[in-house]
Tab-separated table of C-alpha atoms and ligand atoms in Angstrom:
chain	number	residue	atom	x	y	z
A	1	UNK	CA	-6.369	211.710	101.462
A	2	UNK	CA	-4.360	211.707	104.504
A	3	UNK	CA	-1.362	209.413	104.621
A	4	UNK	CA	-2.764	207.790	107.775
A	5	UNK	CA	-6.232	206.950	106.101
A	6	UNK	CA	-4.209	205.533	102.922
A	7	UNK	CA	-2.003	203.201	105.428
A	8	UNK	CA	-5.134	202.258	107.266
A	9	UNK	CA	-7.165	201.491	104.078
A	10	UNK	CA	-4.172	199.424	102.734
A	11	UNK	CA	-3.820	197.337	105.777
A	12	UNK	CA	-7.542	196.643	105.887
A	13	UNK	CA	-7.424	195.680	102.052
A	14	UNK	CA	-4.519	193.380	102.833
A	15	UNK	CA	-5.315	191.855	106.264
A	16	UNK	CA	-9.157	192.336	106.562
A	17	UNK	CA	-11.210	194.249	109.166
A	18	UNK	CA	-9.444	195.421	112.359
A	19	UNK	CA	-10.668	195.739	115.775
A	20	UNK	CA	-11.546	198.980	117.184
A	21	UNK	CA	-8.785	199.090	119.590
A	22	UNK	CA	-6.136	198.493	117.081
A	23	UNK	CA	-7.793	201.200	114.943
A	24	UNK	CA	-7.701	203.504	117.892
A	25	UNK	CA	-4.171	202.817	118.806
A	26	UNK	CA	-2.962	203.355	115.307
A	27	UNK	CA	-4.787	206.620	115.081
A	28	UNK	CA	-3.246	207.959	118.259
A	29	UNK	CA	0.074	206.236	118.572
A	30	UNK	CA	1.279	205.652	114.817
A	31	UNK	CA	4.772	206.645	114.858
A	32	UNK	CA	4.853	209.128	112.113
A	33	UNK	CA	1.182	210.199	111.672
A	34	UNK	CA	-0.367	209.312	115.112
A	35	UNK	CA	-2.726	212.308	116.733
A	36	UNK	CA	-0.228	212.273	119.676
A	37	UNK	CA	3.024	212.083	117.687
A	38	UNK	CA	2.524	215.002	115.651
A	39	UNK	CA	1.171	217.992	117.595
A	40	UNK	CA	0.250	219.732	120.769
A	41	UNK	CA	-3.500	219.093	120.963
A	42	UNK	CA	-4.047	221.422	123.985
A	43	UNK	CA	-5.692	224.792	124.621
A	44	UNK	CA	-7.771	227.313	122.863
A	45	UNK	CA	-6.369	226.677	119.528
A	46	UNK	CA	-6.048	222.834	119.999
A	47	UNK	CA	-8.605	220.220	120.285
A	48	UNK	CA	-9.436	220.092	124.186
A	49	UNK	CA	-8.507	221.753	127.215
A	50	UNK	CA	-7.412	219.759	130.366
A	51	UNK	CA	-7.908	220.770	134.184
A	52	UNK	CA	-3.973	221.680	134.703
A	53	UNK	CA	-4.234	223.947	131.692
A	54	UNK	CA	-7.371	225.604	133.129
A	55	UNK	CA	-5.628	226.749	136.310
A	56	UNK	CA	-2.313	226.313	138.149
A	57	UNK	CA	-4.488	225.399	141.309
A	58	UNK	CA	-5.151	221.735	140.026
A	59	UNK	CA	-1.612	220.788	139.722
A	60	UNK	CA	-0.719	222.635	142.843
A	61	UNK	CA	-3.451	220.402	144.559
A	62	UNK	CA	-2.071	217.174	143.262
A	63	UNK	CA	1.298	218.154	144.526
A	64	UNK	CA	0.134	218.647	147.948
A	65	UNK	CA	-1.797	215.180	147.706
A	66	UNK	CA	1.482	213.701	146.701
A	67	UNK	CA	3.180	215.240	149.686
A	68	UNK	CA	0.540	214.090	152.278
A	69	UNK	CA	0.550	210.674	150.598
A	70	UNK	CA	4.279	210.499	150.699
A	71	UNK	CA	3.753	210.679	154.739
A	72	UNK	CA	0.975	208.064	154.712
A	73	UNK	CA	3.364	205.560	152.982
A	74	UNK	CA	5.772	206.266	155.833
A	75	UNK	CA	7.780	209.152	154.335
A	76	UNK	CA	10.558	207.014	152.452
A	77	UNK	CA	13.776	208.603	151.997
A	78	UNK	CA	13.527	208.580	148.197
A	79	UNK	CA	10.351	208.289	146.216
A	80	UNK	CA	9.547	208.415	142.511
A	81	UNK	CA	6.936	210.805	141.462
A	82	UNK	CA	5.722	209.088	138.103
A	83	UNK	CA	3.386	210.735	135.853
A	84	UNK	CA	1.491	208.831	132.928
A	85	UNK	CA	0.812	211.017	129.929
A	86	UNK	CA	2.021	214.469	131.313
A	87	UNK	CA	0.820	216.514	128.226
A	88	UNK	CA	2.576	219.925	128.319
A	89	UNK	CA	4.186	219.271	131.654
A	90	UNK	CA	2.156	221.643	133.378
A	91	UNK	CA	0.573	219.597	136.097
A	92	UNK	CA	4.050	218.283	137.186
A	93	UNK	CA	5.520	221.769	137.184
A	94	UNK	CA	2.701	223.343	139.401
A	95	UNK	CA	2.840	220.167	141.510
A	96	UNK	CA	6.699	220.404	142.085
A	97	UNK	CA	6.214	224.131	143.013
A	98	UNK	CA	3.430	223.238	145.634
A	99	UNK	CA	5.528	220.312	147.013
A	100	UNK	CA	8.221	222.597	148.033
A	101	UNK	CA	6.170	223.153	151.061
A	102	UNK	CA	7.718	220.259	152.521
A	103	UNK	CA	11.671	220.621	152.144
A	104	UNK	CA	11.862	216.692	152.975
A	105	UNK	CA	9.492	215.629	150.622
A	106	UNK	CA	11.015	217.798	147.843
A	107	UNK	CA	14.437	216.434	148.388
A	108	UNK	CA	13.289	212.774	148.391
A	109	UNK	CA	11.600	213.141	144.958
A	110	UNK	CA	12.972	211.836	141.447
A	111	UNK	CA	10.375	212.603	138.625
A	112	UNK	CA	9.666	210.022	135.966
A	113	UNK	CA	7.382	210.860	133.010
A	114	UNK	CA	5.908	208.246	130.896
A	115	UNK	CA	5.257	209.459	127.529
A	116	UNK	CA	5.019	208.253	123.903
A	117	UNK	CA	4.854	211.652	122.118
A	118	UNK	CA	8.014	213.023	120.971
A	119	UNK	CA	6.412	216.555	120.473
A	120	UNK	CA	5.054	216.651	123.855
A	121	UNK	CA	8.149	215.251	125.599
A	122	UNK	CA	10.020	218.247	124.069
A	123	UNK	CA	7.181	220.585	125.678
A	124	UNK	CA	7.636	218.677	128.984
A	125	UNK	CA	11.560	219.183	128.845
A	126	UNK	CA	11.018	223.012	128.296
A	127	UNK	CA	8.284	223.241	131.034
A	128	UNK	CA	10.575	221.487	133.446
A	129	UNK	CA	13.853	222.786	132.510
A	130	UNK	CA	13.797	224.892	135.699
A	131	UNK	CA	12.667	222.096	138.238
A	132	UNK	CA	15.157	221.534	140.661
A	133	UNK	CA	14.669	217.725	141.005
A	134	UNK	CA	16.017	215.023	138.547
A	135	UNK	CA	13.648	214.248	135.649
A	136	UNK	CA	13.717	211.253	133.230
A	137	UNK	CA	11.473	210.124	130.556
A	138	UNK	CA	10.164	206.461	129.511
A	139	UNK	CA	7.899	205.359	126.896
A	140	UNK	CA	6.494	202.418	129.139
A	141	UNK	CA	5.723	202.132	132.730
A	142	UNK	CA	7.625	198.886	132.737
A	143	UNK	CA	10.667	200.896	132.019
A	144	UNK	CA	10.511	202.946	135.365
A	145	UNK	CA	12.229	200.855	138.027
A	146	UNK	CA	10.200	199.473	141.057
A	147	UNK	CA	10.306	200.801	144.537
A	148	UNK	CA	8.379	203.739	146.444
A	149	UNK	CA	6.648	205.747	144.150
A	150	UNK	CA	3.554	208.097	143.915
A	151	UNK	CA	1.871	207.813	140.467
A	152	UNK	CA	-0.197	210.407	138.835
A	153	UNK	CA	-2.505	210.155	135.792
A	154	UNK	CA	-4.901	212.768	134.691
A	155	UNK	CA	-6.745	212.409	131.416
A	156	UNK	CA	-4.522	209.423	130.492
A	157	UNK	CA	-6.791	206.529	130.811
A	158	UNK	CA	-9.390	208.145	128.402
A	159	UNK	CA	-6.985	207.949	125.552
A	160	UNK	CA	-6.145	204.113	125.730
A	161	UNK	CA	-8.101	202.092	123.087
A	162	UNK	CA	-11.477	200.553	123.608
A	163	UNK	CA	-13.067	197.647	121.897
A	164	UNK	CA	-16.716	197.368	121.111
A	165	UNK	CA	-19.303	194.248	121.316
A	166	UNK	CA	-22.609	194.699	119.899
A	167	UNK	CA	-25.338	192.456	120.254
A	168	UNK	CA	-27.102	191.350	116.901
A	169	UNK	CA	-29.744	188.705	116.425
A	170	UNK	CA	-29.332	187.422	120.049
A	171	UNK	CA	-25.609	187.231	120.074
A	172	UNK	CA	-22.563	189.340	120.756
A	173	UNK	CA	-20.165	190.338	117.592
A	174	UNK	CA	-17.110	192.427	117.974
A	175	UNK	CA	-17.314	195.694	116.031
A	176	UNK	CA	-14.608	195.961	113.251
A	177	UNK	CA	-13.214	198.763	110.960
A	178	UNK	CA	-13.462	197.556	107.415
A	179	UNK	CA	-14.140	199.003	104.268
A	180	UNK	CA	-17.371	199.803	102.323
A	181	UNK	CA	-18.091	199.218	98.566
A	182	UNK	CA	-16.228	202.578	97.532
A	183	UNK	CA	-13.063	201.437	99.684
A	184	UNK	CA	-13.796	203.955	102.505
A	185	UNK	CA	-13.391	203.360	106.170
A	186	UNK	CA	-16.558	201.789	107.600
A	187	UNK	CA	-17.986	200.036	110.803
A	188	UNK	CA	-19.112	196.663	110.548
A	189	UNK	CA	-19.427	193.294	112.896
A	190	UNK	CA	-17.458	190.353	112.952
A	191	UNK	CA	-19.303	187.393	111.294
A	192	UNK	CA	-18.704	184.963	114.113
A	193	UNK	CA	-20.324	185.398	117.383
A	194	UNK	CA	-18.282	185.760	120.669
A	195	UNK	CA	-19.005	182.275	122.197
A	196	UNK	CA	-17.580	183.510	125.617
A	197	UNK	CA	-20.017	186.448	125.968
A	198	UNK	CA	-23.210	185.353	127.276
A	199	UNK	CA	-24.754	188.520	128.913
A	200	UNK	CA	-28.483	189.113	128.220
A	201	UNK	CA	-29.048	192.422	126.521
A	202	UNK	CA	-31.492	193.525	123.868
A	203	UNK	CA	-30.326	193.689	120.041
A	204	UNK	CA	-28.334	196.806	119.607
A	205	UNK	CA	-26.886	196.945	122.824
A	206	UNK	CA	-23.085	198.026	122.940
A	207	UNK	CA	-20.731	196.605	125.343
A	208	UNK	CA	-17.483	198.854	125.437
A	209	UNK	CA	-14.196	197.540	127.192
A	210	UNK	CA	-10.674	198.742	127.224
A	211	UNK	CA	-8.282	195.822	127.720
A	212	UNK	CA	-5.387	198.353	127.479
A	213	UNK	CA	-6.895	200.160	130.345
A	214	UNK	CA	-7.296	197.041	132.649
A	215	UNK	CA	-3.701	195.927	131.782
A	216	UNK	CA	-2.167	199.191	132.787
A	217	UNK	CA	-4.103	199.225	135.782
A	218	UNK	CA	-3.004	195.701	136.701
A	219	UNK	CA	0.654	196.819	136.225
A	220	UNK	CA	0.011	199.826	138.325
A	221	UNK	CA	-1.606	197.986	141.040
A	222	UNK	CA	0.776	195.105	141.098
A	223	UNK	CA	3.514	197.639	142.006
A	224	UNK	CA	1.433	199.075	144.535
A	225	UNK	CA	0.566	196.035	146.273
A	226	UNK	CA	4.119	195.662	147.034
A	227	UNK	CA	3.913	198.545	149.405
A	228	UNK	CA	5.200	202.072	149.601
A	229	UNK	CA	3.360	203.322	146.487
A	230	UNK	CA	0.056	204.914	145.657
A	231	UNK	CA	-1.569	206.397	142.679
A	232	UNK	CA	-4.170	209.005	141.797
A	233	UNK	CA	-6.097	208.547	138.615
A	234	UNK	CA	-8.337	211.456	137.395
A	235	UNK	CA	-10.478	211.308	134.391
A	236	UNK	CA	-13.978	211.606	132.888
A	237	UNK	CA	-16.035	208.566	133.207
A	238	UNK	CA	-18.606	206.620	134.997
A	239	UNK	CA	-18.696	204.802	138.441
A	240	UNK	CA	-20.619	201.696	137.404
A	241	UNK	CA	-20.100	199.461	134.169
A	242	UNK	CA	-23.147	199.388	132.061
A	243	UNK	CA	-23.835	199.214	128.429
A	244	UNK	CA	-23.425	202.054	125.864
A	245	UNK	CA	-20.662	203.502	123.619
A	246	UNK	CA	-18.795	206.555	124.647
A	247	UNK	CA	-15.992	206.653	121.890
A	248	UNK	CA	-15.622	210.118	120.687
A	249	UNK	CA	-13.552	212.224	118.235
A	250	UNK	CA	-12.805	215.741	118.780
A	251	UNK	CA	-11.187	218.097	116.338
A	252	UNK	CA	-10.974	221.837	117.267
A	253	UNK	CA	-13.407	221.554	119.964
A	254	UNK	CA	-15.832	219.970	117.605
A	255	UNK	CA	-17.224	216.343	117.724
A	256	UNK	CA	-16.635	214.548	114.466
A	257	UNK	CA	-16.898	210.868	113.313
A	258	UNK	CA	-14.140	208.553	114.486
A	259	UNK	CA	-13.609	207.434	111.080
A	260	UNK	CA	-13.495	210.745	109.507
A	261	UNK	CA	-10.105	212.151	109.926
A	262	UNK	CA	-7.725	209.325	111.401
A	263	UNK	CA	-4.609	210.842	113.227
A	264	UNK	CA	-6.382	214.285	113.100
A	265	UNK	CA	-8.623	214.203	115.810
A	266	UNK	CA	-8.409	213.140	119.389
A	267	UNK	CA	-10.137	209.747	119.997
A	268	UNK	CA	-11.148	209.034	123.704
A	269	UNK	CA	-13.582	207.274	125.600
A	270	UNK	CA	-15.255	207.585	129.030
A	271	UNK	CA	-13.118	205.611	131.610
A	272	UNK	CA	-14.921	202.793	133.429
A	273	UNK	CA	-13.945	203.219	137.018
A	274	UNK	CA	-15.612	200.119	138.172
A	275	UNK	CA	-13.656	198.036	135.745
A	276	UNK	CA	-10.415	199.750	136.771
A	277	UNK	CA	-11.215	199.047	140.421
A	278	UNK	CA	-11.653	195.457	139.784
A	279	UNK	CA	-8.482	195.137	138.289
A	280	UNK	CA	-6.491	196.908	140.917
A	281	UNK	CA	-8.320	194.808	143.618
A	282	UNK	CA	-7.549	191.629	141.629
A	283	UNK	CA	-3.817	192.525	141.649
A	284	UNK	CA	-4.053	192.871	145.359
A	285	UNK	CA	-4.175	196.854	145.988
A	286	UNK	CA	-6.790	198.704	147.688
A	287	UNK	CA	-9.105	201.458	145.919
A	288	UNK	CA	-10.623	204.596	147.446
A	289	UNK	CA	-13.381	206.448	145.526
A	290	UNK	CA	-14.266	207.133	142.980
A	291	UNK	CA	-15.110	210.640	144.168
A	292	UNK	CA	-15.963	213.514	141.792
A	293	UNK	CA	-13.225	215.866	140.930
A	294	UNK	CA	-15.163	218.699	142.334
A	295	UNK	CA	-15.563	216.887	145.735
A	296	UNK	CA	-11.950	215.929	145.706
A	297	UNK	CA	-10.653	219.327	145.015
A	298	UNK	CA	-12.819	220.917	147.427
A	299	UNK	CA	-11.762	218.602	150.157
A	300	UNK	CA	-8.083	219.238	149.183
A	301	UNK	CA	-8.750	223.034	149.609
A	302	UNK	CA	-9.355	224.305	146.451
A	303	UNK	CA	-11.534	227.276	147.736
A	304	UNK	CA	-8.984	228.514	150.167
A	305	UNK	CA	-6.144	228.277	147.463
A	306	UNK	CA	-8.486	230.495	145.340
A	307	UNK	CA	-8.990	232.844	147.927
A	308	UNK	CA	-5.286	233.080	148.630
A	309	UNK	CA	-4.383	233.759	144.854
A	310	UNK	CA	-7.256	236.449	144.727
A	311	UNK	CA	-5.637	238.394	147.471
A	312	UNK	CA	-2.745	239.133	145.139
A	313	UNK	CA	-4.847	239.481	141.978
A	314	UNK	CA	-6.248	242.327	139.786
A	315	UNK	CA	-9.876	242.450	139.618
A	316	UNK	CA	-9.764	240.922	136.220
A	317	UNK	CA	-7.638	238.154	137.470
A	318	UNK	CA	-9.744	237.374	140.326
A	319	UNK	CA	-12.549	236.914	137.850
A	320	UNK	CA	-10.524	234.453	135.878
A	321	UNK	CA	-9.690	232.764	138.995
A	322	UNK	CA	-13.369	232.305	140.151
A	323	UNK	CA	-14.309	231.013	136.529
A	324	UNK	CA	-11.360	228.495	136.517
A	325	UNK	CA	-12.652	227.328	140.117
A	326	UNK	CA	-16.097	226.885	138.692
A	327	UNK	CA	-14.962	224.985	135.689
A	328	UNK	CA	-12.999	222.562	137.741
A	329	UNK	CA	-15.507	222.081	140.510
A	330	UNK	CA	-19.059	222.447	139.273
A	331	UNK	CA	-21.194	220.435	137.006
A	332	UNK	CA	-22.310	223.543	134.812
A	333	UNK	CA	-20.896	226.966	134.233
A	334	UNK	CA	-23.467	228.862	132.511
A	335	UNK	CA	-24.352	226.954	129.279
A	336	UNK	CA	-21.090	224.953	129.209
A	337	UNK	CA	-20.436	221.737	131.007
A	338	UNK	CA	-17.979	222.036	134.051
A	339	UNK	CA	-15.658	219.362	134.974
A	340	UNK	CA	-16.733	218.796	138.514
A	341	UNK	CA	-19.222	215.857	138.139
A	342	UNK	CA	-18.220	214.304	135.041
A	343	UNK	CA	-14.619	214.001	136.129
A	344	UNK	CA	-13.869	211.358	138.860
A	345	UNK	CA	-10.728	210.275	141.074
A	346	UNK	CA	-9.690	207.088	142.315
A	347	UNK	CA	-6.747	206.420	144.613
A	348	UNK	CA	-5.051	203.169	144.526
A	349	UNK	CA	-3.183	202.361	147.839
A	350	UNK	CA	-1.393	199.345	149.139
A	351	UNK	CA	-3.733	196.992	151.188
A	352	UNK	CA	-4.446	198.382	154.727
A	353	UNK	CA	-3.086	201.869	154.088
A	354	UNK	CA	-4.696	204.742	155.732
A	355	UNK	CA	-7.337	206.656	153.782
A	356	UNK	CA	-5.565	209.203	151.306
A	357	UNK	CA	-6.328	212.897	151.510
A	358	UNK	CA	-9.381	213.719	149.777
A	359	UNK	CA	-10.960	210.606	149.956
A	360	UNK	CA	-13.179	208.846	152.578
A	361	UNK	CA	-13.622	204.935	153.498
A	362	UNK	CA	-16.854	205.012	151.520
A	363	UNK	CA	-16.228	207.105	148.489
B	1	LIG	N1	-2.191	214.761	131.614
B	1	LIG	C1	-2.196	215.805	130.604
B	1	LIG	C2	-2.507	215.185	129.249
B	1	LIG	C3	-3.579	214.522	129.024
B	1	LIG	S1	-3.673	213.948	127.146
B	1	LIG	C4	-3.158	216.861	131.178
B	1	LIG	O1	-3.974	216.632	131.898
B	1	LIG	O2	-3.057	218.068	130.455
B	1	LIG	C5	-2.955	212.453	127.074
B	1	LIG	C6	-1.397	212.313	127.458
B	1	LIG	O3	-1.009	210.972	127.444
B	1	LIG	C7	-0.432	212.930	126.421
B	1	LIG	O4	0.710	213.506	126.829
B	1	LIG	C8	-0.214	211.741	125.254
B	1	LIG	O5	0.912	212.026	124.582
B	1	LIG	C9	0.092	210.572	126.472
B	1	LIG	N2	-0.129	209.468	125.973
B	1	LIG	C10	-1.097	208.702	125.202
B	1	LIG	N3	-1.117	207.602	125.047
B	1	LIG	C11	-0.195	207.124	125.845
B	1	LIG	C12	0.638	206.072	125.894
B	1	LIG	N4	-0.061	204.731	125.596
B	1	LIG	N5	1.599	205.839	126.657
B	1	LIG	C13	2.220	207.006	127.239
B	1	LIG	N6	1.489	208.349	126.996
B	1	LIG	C14	0.608	208.314	126.425
């Protein structure tokens, strides 16, 4: 039995069943055995591949977006470029290279990475060793000083914990992780109904919410509402809040049960962009989008960037560039799903700011 499974089972035996979001937070973030704490999960050998790992074009366009947004914010003399959950540091490295297009922007920059994983932080240090801007690391957004900033989060919100409520006998009950008769981890429902949840829905309906995501967005948007700050959030998810559960566990590119191998599979849930938008608006910021990732990247000029790269490429490299482009912007690539439609982006801006690059007033 894995060490983390034993820790979880002992804790439940001692304290009773735990909420799903607590379980997810422990599986991903336990200081010794948490999924992100112990490994580099990316790439062909890992559990999943993210957009910046598919092609340098992704990070480059995010860098250009940041440069344009800096202008929109009035080109402050100093600005923090903050990334939440920077993975291997690939996006930031590509973004900084592209940002050199503007000397003024490059020299205004100070990079702040918010990362909880010591393994990934070390990789980020290596990737960014040659970056000619100051880089610092933080475990929490709260530790990053306030002031002019551009915040980037790609595939960050999907790993923030979710909670489930299930309709049973006409009432909503929270889903808990408990132990079955053999002492193994199993899902169950809290015996007491949630008095405050009164929405009508058929029995069996599941409401998935992410209090941690809402809190994170409230913190971001509160900073942004003070002015001279903006955020670009890209992730897979849905534009309208609805019923249904999307929690999934991935191990070696295969789907497994979330309870099967705690700490050894990536646990994620689709991002509810409508709920993030509500949290940002309530904190006093403006929100643009969601737009699909495909739409955003095309508007930012990914096709032209691919053409420019292909001019300097071999035949084989040119084919790889075309394939990467298709994976990033289209809904399907052959028989595999692409990222173009499932992934979406929102921009969070100070109230009254002009429309950021890649977005429109109406989505
Ligand atoms: N943005 C990267 C990586 C996405 S994976 C990419 O696109 O390739 C999620 C990242 O968020 C990892 O770096 C992980 O260690 C980090 N992370 C997960 N939970 C976090 C938290 N609560 N606070 C800060 N970083 C977190």
